[in-house]
Amino acid sequence: EPEVTQTPSHQVTQMGQEVILRCVPISNHLYFYWYRQILGQKVEFLVSFYNNEISEKSEIFDDQFSVERPDGSNFTLKIRSTKLEDSAMYFCASSESSGGSIRDTGELFFGEGSRLTVL
Amino acid sequence: DAKTTQPPSMDCAEGRAANLPCNHSTISGNEYVYWYRQIHSQGPQYIIHGLKNNETNEMASLIITEDRKSSTLILPHATLRDTAVYYCIASFQYNNNDMRFGAGTRLTVKP
Protein backbone atom coordinates (compact mmCIF):
# COMPACT_ATOMS: atom_id res chain seq x y z
CA GLU A 1 0.00 0.00 0.00
CA PRO A 2 1.39 3.43 -0.88
CA GLU A 3 2.57 5.47 2.06
CA VAL A 4 3.99 8.82 3.01
CA THR A 5 7.62 8.56 4.03
CA GLN A 6 9.53 11.04 6.17
CA THR A 7 13.20 11.55 6.87
CA PRO A 8 14.94 11.77 9.20
CA SER A 9 13.01 9.86 11.82
CA HIS A 10 14.84 11.74 14.55
CA GLN A 11 17.04 14.82 14.39
CA VAL A 12 18.87 16.53 17.20
CA THR A 13 20.06 20.08 16.57
CA GLN A 14 21.43 23.05 18.42
CA MET A 15 19.29 26.11 18.98
CA GLY A 16 19.72 28.59 16.13
CA GLN A 17 20.58 25.97 13.54
CA GLU A 18 18.61 25.41 10.36
CA VAL A 19 16.74 22.16 9.93
CA ILE A 20 15.17 20.62 6.85
CA LEU A 21 12.61 17.86 7.25
CA ARG A 22 11.84 15.82 4.18
CA CYS A 23 8.73 14.04 3.04
CA VAL A 24 7.85 11.92 0.04
CA PRO A 25 4.08 12.10 -0.41
CA ILE A 26 2.03 9.43 -2.14
CA SER A 27 2.80 9.74 -5.83
CA ASN A 28 -0.58 10.74 -7.30
CA HIS A 29 -1.49 13.10 -4.47
CA LEU A 30 -1.84 16.80 -5.12
CA TYR A 31 -2.24 18.32 -1.65
CA PHE A 32 0.50 18.36 0.95
CA TYR A 33 0.52 19.30 4.60
CA TRP A 34 2.75 19.71 7.61
CA TYR A 35 1.53 19.26 11.16
CA ARG A 36 3.42 19.18 14.41
CA GLN A 37 2.80 17.65 17.81
CA ILE A 38 4.64 18.82 20.88
CA LEU A 39 5.06 15.96 23.35
CA GLY A 40 1.82 15.35 25.23
CA GLN A 41 -0.12 17.94 23.27
CA LYS A 42 -2.50 17.92 20.34
CA VAL A 43 -1.67 17.66 16.66
CA GLU A 44 -1.35 21.20 15.30
CA PHE A 45 -1.83 22.28 11.69
CA LEU A 46 1.08 24.22 10.22
CA VAL A 47 0.58 24.57 6.49
CA SER A 48 -1.07 23.14 3.40
CA PHE A 49 0.39 23.29 -0.11
CA TYR A 50 -1.20 22.87 -3.51
CA ASN A 51 -0.13 23.69 -7.04
CA ASN A 52 3.27 24.86 -5.85
CA GLU A 53 2.00 27.39 -3.41
CA ILE A 54 0.78 27.63 0.16
CA SER A 55 -3.00 27.19 0.42
CA GLU A 56 -3.43 27.79 4.12
CA LYS A 57 -1.13 28.39 7.06
CA SER A 58 -1.65 28.64 10.76
CA GLU A 59 -0.46 31.30 13.15
CA ILE A 60 2.36 28.96 14.14
CA PHE A 61 3.79 29.03 10.61
CA ASP A 62 5.73 32.27 10.90
CA ASP A 63 8.70 33.60 8.96
CA GLN A 64 11.09 31.04 10.35
CA PHE A 65 9.21 28.28 8.53
CA SER A 66 9.13 27.62 4.82
CA VAL A 67 7.96 24.79 2.60
CA GLU A 68 9.08 23.72 -0.81
CA ARG A 69 8.46 21.08 -3.38
CA PRO A 70 11.90 21.07 -4.99
CA ASP A 71 11.16 18.27 -7.42
CA GLY A 72 8.30 16.01 -8.38
CA SER A 73 8.54 13.79 -5.35
CA ASN A 74 9.82 15.62 -2.27
CA PHE A 75 8.07 18.07 0.01
CA THR A 76 10.22 19.81 2.58
CA LEU A 77 9.76 21.87 5.72
CA LYS A 78 12.60 24.21 6.60
CA ILE A 79 12.99 25.80 10.00
CA ARG A 80 15.49 28.62 9.61
CA SER A 81 16.68 29.24 13.12
CA THR A 82 15.44 26.62 15.53
CA LYS A 83 14.22 27.47 19.01
CA LEU A 84 13.82 25.20 22.01
CA GLU A 85 10.05 25.32 21.58
CA ASP A 86 10.34 23.88 18.07
CA SER A 87 11.07 20.50 19.66
CA ALA A 88 8.20 18.32 18.48
CA MET A 89 7.15 15.51 16.21
CA TYR A 90 6.55 16.85 12.71
CA PHE A 91 4.08 14.99 10.54
CA CYS A 92 3.81 15.28 6.80
CA ALA A 93 0.54 14.35 5.12
CA SER A 94 -0.80 14.21 1.60
CA SER A 95 -4.20 13.84 0.00
CA GLU A 96 -5.48 13.14 -3.46
CA SER A 97 -8.11 15.84 -3.22
CA SER A 98 -9.44 18.41 -0.80
CA GLY A 99 -12.70 16.58 -0.28
CA GLY A 100 -16.13 17.55 -1.49
CA SER A 101 -18.47 14.60 -1.29
CA ILE A 102 -19.10 11.41 0.57
CA ARG A 103 -17.23 9.47 -2.11
CA ASP A 104 -14.39 11.97 -2.25
CA THR A 105 -13.05 11.72 1.26
CA GLY A 106 -10.21 14.18 1.05
CA GLU A 107 -8.52 11.70 3.36
CA LEU A 108 -5.18 12.84 4.70
CA PHE A 109 -2.49 10.16 4.69
CA PHE A 110 0.10 10.83 7.35
CA GLY A 111 3.71 9.75 7.55
CA GLU A 112 5.29 8.30 10.68
CA GLY A 113 6.76 11.63 11.66
CA SER A 114 10.15 13.23 12.21
CA ARG A 115 11.06 13.87 15.81
CA LEU A 116 12.99 17.13 16.18
CA THR A 117 14.89 17.79 19.38
CA VAL A 118 16.38 21.27 19.82
CA LEU A 119 19.05 21.61 22.50
CA ASP B 1 -14.60 25.28 11.12
CA ALA B 2 -17.02 24.39 13.88
CA LYS B 3 -15.60 23.51 17.27
CA THR B 4 -16.09 19.97 18.50
CA THR B 5 -16.08 18.67 22.06
CA GLN B 6 -15.23 15.14 23.11
CA PRO B 7 -14.77 13.41 26.45
CA PRO B 8 -11.07 13.28 27.32
CA SER B 9 -11.01 9.55 27.95
CA MET B 10 -13.06 6.36 27.75
CA ASP B 11 -12.55 2.70 28.49
CA CYS B 12 -13.99 -0.24 26.62
CA ALA B 13 -13.79 -3.99 27.14
CA GLU B 14 -12.16 -6.01 24.40
CA GLY B 15 -14.73 -7.47 22.03
CA ARG B 16 -17.41 -5.00 23.01
CA ALA B 17 -18.60 -2.04 20.97
CA ALA B 18 -16.87 1.25 21.64
CA ASN B 19 -19.14 4.27 21.26
CA LEU B 20 -17.29 7.56 21.09
CA PRO B 21 -19.43 10.69 21.27
CA CYS B 22 -18.74 14.08 19.76
CA ASN B 23 -20.65 17.34 20.09
CA HIS B 24 -20.56 19.86 17.25
CA SER B 25 -23.50 22.10 18.04
CA THR B 26 -22.28 24.99 15.85
CA ILE B 27 -21.65 22.89 12.75
CA SER B 28 -22.77 24.54 9.53
CA GLY B 29 -24.67 22.86 6.72
CA ASN B 30 -21.64 22.41 4.52
CA GLU B 31 -19.29 21.00 7.13
CA TYR B 32 -18.54 17.31 7.22
CA VAL B 33 -17.77 15.35 10.37
CA TYR B 34 -14.43 13.55 10.12
CA TRP B 35 -12.94 11.01 12.48
CA TYR B 36 -9.25 10.24 12.72
CA ARG B 37 -7.28 8.29 15.29
CA GLN B 38 -3.70 8.35 16.49
CA ILE B 39 -2.19 5.16 17.85
CA HIS B 40 0.59 5.96 20.32
CA SER B 41 2.74 8.61 18.63
CA GLN B 42 2.18 7.47 15.06
CA GLY B 43 0.70 9.74 12.41
CA PRO B 44 -3.08 10.16 12.56
CA GLN B 45 -5.14 7.72 10.53
CA TYR B 46 -8.41 8.50 8.76
CA ILE B 47 -11.39 6.43 9.93
CA ILE B 48 -14.58 7.75 8.39
CA HIS B 49 -16.50 10.89 7.54
CA GLY B 50 -20.11 11.91 6.97
CA LEU B 51 -22.42 14.81 6.30
CA LYS B 52 -26.01 13.93 7.24
CA ASN B 53 -26.55 10.23 6.80
CA ASN B 54 -25.09 7.44 8.84
CA GLU B 55 -22.00 5.92 7.28
CA THR B 56 -20.25 2.57 7.64
CA ASN B 57 -16.97 1.24 6.36
CA GLU B 58 -14.66 -1.61 7.24
CA MET B 59 -13.30 0.22 10.27
CA ALA B 60 -16.30 1.82 11.93
CA SER B 61 -19.79 3.27 11.76
CA LEU B 62 -20.69 6.92 12.10
CA ILE B 63 -24.07 7.92 13.47
CA ILE B 64 -25.00 11.58 13.02
CA THR B 65 -28.06 12.99 14.77
CA GLU B 66 -30.80 14.46 12.64
CA ASP B 67 -30.00 18.00 13.80
CA ARG B 68 -26.29 17.30 13.11
CA LYS B 69 -25.30 18.72 16.46
CA SER B 70 -23.65 15.53 17.60
CA SER B 71 -22.33 12.25 16.31
CA THR B 72 -21.09 8.90 17.57
CA LEU B 73 -18.27 6.81 16.22
CA ILE B 74 -18.86 3.11 16.76
CA LEU B 75 -16.14 0.48 16.72
CA PRO B 76 -18.31 -2.63 16.69
CA HIS B 77 -15.87 -5.10 18.23
CA ALA B 78 -13.02 -3.24 19.87
CA THR B 79 -9.61 -4.91 20.03
CA LEU B 80 -6.54 -4.00 22.05
CA ARG B 81 -5.08 -2.48 18.86
CA ASP B 82 -7.92 0.06 18.84
CA THR B 83 -6.42 1.74 21.88
CA ALA B 84 -5.70 5.24 20.58
CA VAL B 85 -6.69 8.90 20.69
CA TYR B 86 -9.77 9.49 18.52
CA TYR B 87 -10.35 12.89 16.95
CA CYS B 88 -13.67 14.26 15.78
CA ILE B 89 -13.27 17.17 13.35
CA ALA B 90 -15.82 19.36 11.61
CA SER B 91 -14.38 20.51 8.34
CA PHE B 92 -15.68 22.64 5.50
CA GLN B 93 -16.97 20.51 2.68
CA TYR B 94 -14.85 21.76 -0.19
CA ASN B 95 -11.82 22.78 1.71
CA ASN B 96 -10.21 20.60 4.32
CA ASN B 97 -6.89 22.25 3.63
CA ASP B 98 -6.54 23.28 7.23
CA MET B 99 -8.02 20.35 9.09
CA ARG B 100 -7.57 21.12 12.78
CA PHE B 101 -7.28 18.48 15.46
CA GLY B 102 -8.60 18.99 18.98
CA ALA B 103 -7.63 17.13 22.12
CA GLY B 104 -9.64 14.04 21.15
CA THR B 105 -10.78 11.10 23.27
CA ARG B 106 -8.22 8.67 24.58
CA LEU B 107 -9.84 5.24 24.20
CA THR B 108 -8.34 2.42 26.21
CA VAL B 109 -9.47 -1.07 25.28
CA LYS B 110 -9.00 -3.43 28.19
CA PRO B 111 -8.71 -7.23 28.06
Short mmCIF file of N, CA and C in Angstrom, two decimals, chain B residues 3-54:
data_model
loop_
_atom_site.label_atom_id
_atom_site.label_comp_id
_atom_site.label_asym_id
_atom_site.label_seq_id
_atom_site.Cartn_x
_atom_site.Cartn_y
_atom_site.Cartn_z
N LYS B 3 -16.34 24.14 16.18
CA LYS B 3 -15.60 23.51 17.27
C LYS B 3 -16.31 22.22 17.65
N THR B 4 -15.53 21.23 18.03
CA THR B 4 -16.09 19.97 18.50
C THR B 4 -15.63 19.73 19.93
N THR B 5 -16.46 19.04 20.71
CA THR B 5 -16.08 18.67 22.06
C THR B 5 -16.25 17.17 22.24
N GLN B 6 -15.26 16.58 22.88
CA GLN B 6 -15.23 15.14 23.11
C GLN B 6 -14.81 14.87 24.56
N PRO B 7 -15.26 13.76 25.11
CA PRO B 7 -14.77 13.41 26.45
C PRO B 7 -13.28 13.11 26.37
N PRO B 8 -12.53 13.47 27.40
CA PRO B 8 -11.07 13.28 27.32
C PRO B 8 -10.65 11.81 27.29
N SER B 9 -11.42 10.94 27.93
CA SER B 9 -11.01 9.55 27.95
C SER B 9 -12.21 8.63 28.10
N MET B 10 -12.03 7.40 27.61
CA MET B 10 -13.06 6.36 27.75
C MET B 10 -12.36 5.02 27.82
N ASP B 11 -13.02 4.08 28.48
CA ASP B 11 -12.55 2.70 28.49
C ASP B 11 -13.57 1.82 27.79
N CYS B 12 -13.10 0.71 27.27
CA CYS B 12 -13.99 -0.24 26.62
C CYS B 12 -13.39 -1.64 26.81
N ALA B 13 -14.26 -2.62 27.02
CA ALA B 13 -13.79 -3.99 27.14
C ALA B 13 -13.55 -4.59 25.76
N GLU B 14 -12.49 -5.35 25.66
CA GLU B 14 -12.16 -6.01 24.40
C GLU B 14 -13.33 -6.85 23.91
N GLY B 15 -13.63 -6.72 22.61
CA GLY B 15 -14.73 -7.47 22.03
C GLY B 15 -16.07 -6.78 22.08
N ARG B 16 -16.17 -5.75 22.92
CA ARG B 16 -17.41 -5.00 23.01
C ARG B 16 -17.37 -3.81 22.05
N ALA B 17 -18.55 -3.23 21.82
CA ALA B 17 -18.60 -2.04 20.97
C ALA B 17 -18.09 -0.83 21.74
N ALA B 18 -17.31 -0.03 21.07
CA ALA B 18 -16.87 1.25 21.64
C ALA B 18 -17.67 2.35 20.96
N ASN B 19 -18.33 3.16 21.78
CA ASN B 19 -19.14 4.27 21.26
C ASN B 19 -18.53 5.58 21.70
N LEU B 20 -17.98 6.31 20.76
CA LEU B 20 -17.29 7.56 21.09
C LEU B 20 -18.14 8.75 20.65
N PRO B 21 -18.56 9.57 21.61
CA PRO B 21 -19.43 10.69 21.27
C PRO B 21 -18.65 11.94 20.89
N CYS B 22 -19.33 12.80 20.14
CA CYS B 22 -18.74 14.08 19.76
C CYS B 22 -19.88 15.10 19.63
N ASN B 23 -19.70 16.26 20.24
CA ASN B 23 -20.65 17.34 20.09
C ASN B 23 -20.11 18.39 19.13
N HIS B 24 -20.93 18.81 18.22
CA HIS B 24 -20.56 19.86 17.25
C HIS B 24 -21.78 20.72 17.01
N SER B 25 -22.21 21.40 18.07
CA SER B 25 -23.50 22.10 18.04
C SER B 25 -23.50 23.30 17.10
N THR B 26 -22.32 23.81 16.73
CA THR B 26 -22.28 24.99 15.85
C THR B 26 -21.93 24.61 14.41
N ILE B 27 -22.02 23.34 14.09
CA ILE B 27 -21.65 22.89 12.75
C ILE B 27 -22.55 23.54 11.71
N SER B 28 -21.98 23.93 10.59
CA SER B 28 -22.77 24.54 9.53
C SER B 28 -23.17 23.47 8.51
N GLY B 29 -24.10 23.84 7.64
CA GLY B 29 -24.67 22.86 6.72
C GLY B 29 -23.68 22.24 5.75
N ASN B 30 -22.60 22.94 5.48
CA ASN B 30 -21.64 22.41 4.52
C ASN B 30 -20.35 21.91 5.18
N GLU B 31 -20.43 21.59 6.44
CA GLU B 31 -19.29 21.00 7.13
C GLU B 31 -19.51 19.51 7.35
N TYR B 32 -18.51 18.74 6.99
CA TYR B 32 -18.54 17.31 7.22
C TYR B 32 -17.98 17.01 8.61
N VAL B 33 -18.35 15.86 9.13
CA VAL B 33 -17.77 15.35 10.37
C VAL B 33 -16.75 14.28 9.99
N TYR B 34 -15.51 14.50 10.37
CA TYR B 34 -14.43 13.55 10.12
C TYR B 34 -13.98 12.91 11.43
N TRP B 35 -13.56 11.68 11.35
CA TRP B 35 -12.94 11.01 12.48
C TRP B 35 -11.57 10.48 12.05
N TYR B 36 -10.60 10.77 12.88
CA TYR B 36 -9.25 10.24 12.72
C TYR B 36 -8.85 9.61 14.06
N ARG B 37 -7.84 8.78 14.04
CA ARG B 37 -7.28 8.29 15.29
C ARG B 37 -5.75 8.30 15.21
N GLN B 38 -5.15 8.34 16.40
CA GLN B 38 -3.70 8.35 16.49
C GLN B 38 -3.30 7.28 17.51
N ILE B 39 -2.66 6.26 17.01
CA ILE B 39 -2.19 5.16 17.85
C ILE B 39 -0.79 5.51 18.35
N HIS B 40 -0.66 5.56 19.66
CA HIS B 40 0.59 5.96 20.32
C HIS B 40 1.08 7.26 19.69
N SER B 41 2.26 7.35 19.20
CA SER B 41 2.74 8.61 18.63
C SER B 41 2.91 8.50 17.12
N GLN B 42 2.14 7.59 16.50
CA GLN B 42 2.18 7.47 15.06
C GLN B 42 1.41 8.62 14.41
N GLY B 43 1.50 8.75 13.11
CA GLY B 43 0.70 9.74 12.41
C GLY B 43 -0.78 9.41 12.49
N PRO B 44 -1.64 10.43 12.52
CA PRO B 44 -3.08 10.16 12.56
C PRO B 44 -3.53 9.35 11.35
N GLN B 45 -4.60 8.61 11.56
CA GLN B 45 -5.14 7.72 10.53
C GLN B 45 -6.61 8.04 10.33
N TYR B 46 -7.01 8.24 9.09
CA TYR B 46 -8.41 8.50 8.76
C TYR B 46 -9.27 7.27 9.09
N ILE B 47 -10.47 7.53 9.65
CA ILE B 47 -11.39 6.43 9.93
C ILE B 47 -12.60 6.53 9.02
N ILE B 48 -13.31 7.64 9.08
CA ILE B 48 -14.58 7.75 8.39
C ILE B 48 -15.01 9.21 8.37
N HIS B 49 -15.93 9.56 7.48
CA HIS B 49 -16.50 10.89 7.54
C HIS B 49 -17.94 10.84 7.05
N GLY B 50 -18.72 11.87 7.38
CA GLY B 50 -20.11 11.91 6.97
C GLY B 50 -20.64 13.33 6.98
N LEU B 51 -21.79 13.50 6.35
CA LEU B 51 -22.42 14.81 6.30
C LEU B 51 -23.75 14.80 7.06
N LYS B 52 -24.70 14.00 6.59
CA LYS B 52 -26.01 13.93 7.24
C LYS B 52 -26.40 12.49 7.57
N ASN B 53 -26.13 11.61 6.64
CA ASN B 53 -26.55 10.23 6.80
C ASN B 53 -25.53 9.43 7.59
N ASN B 54 -26.00 8.35 8.16
CA ASN B 54 -25.09 7.44 8.84
C ASN B 54 -24.19 6.77 7.81
#
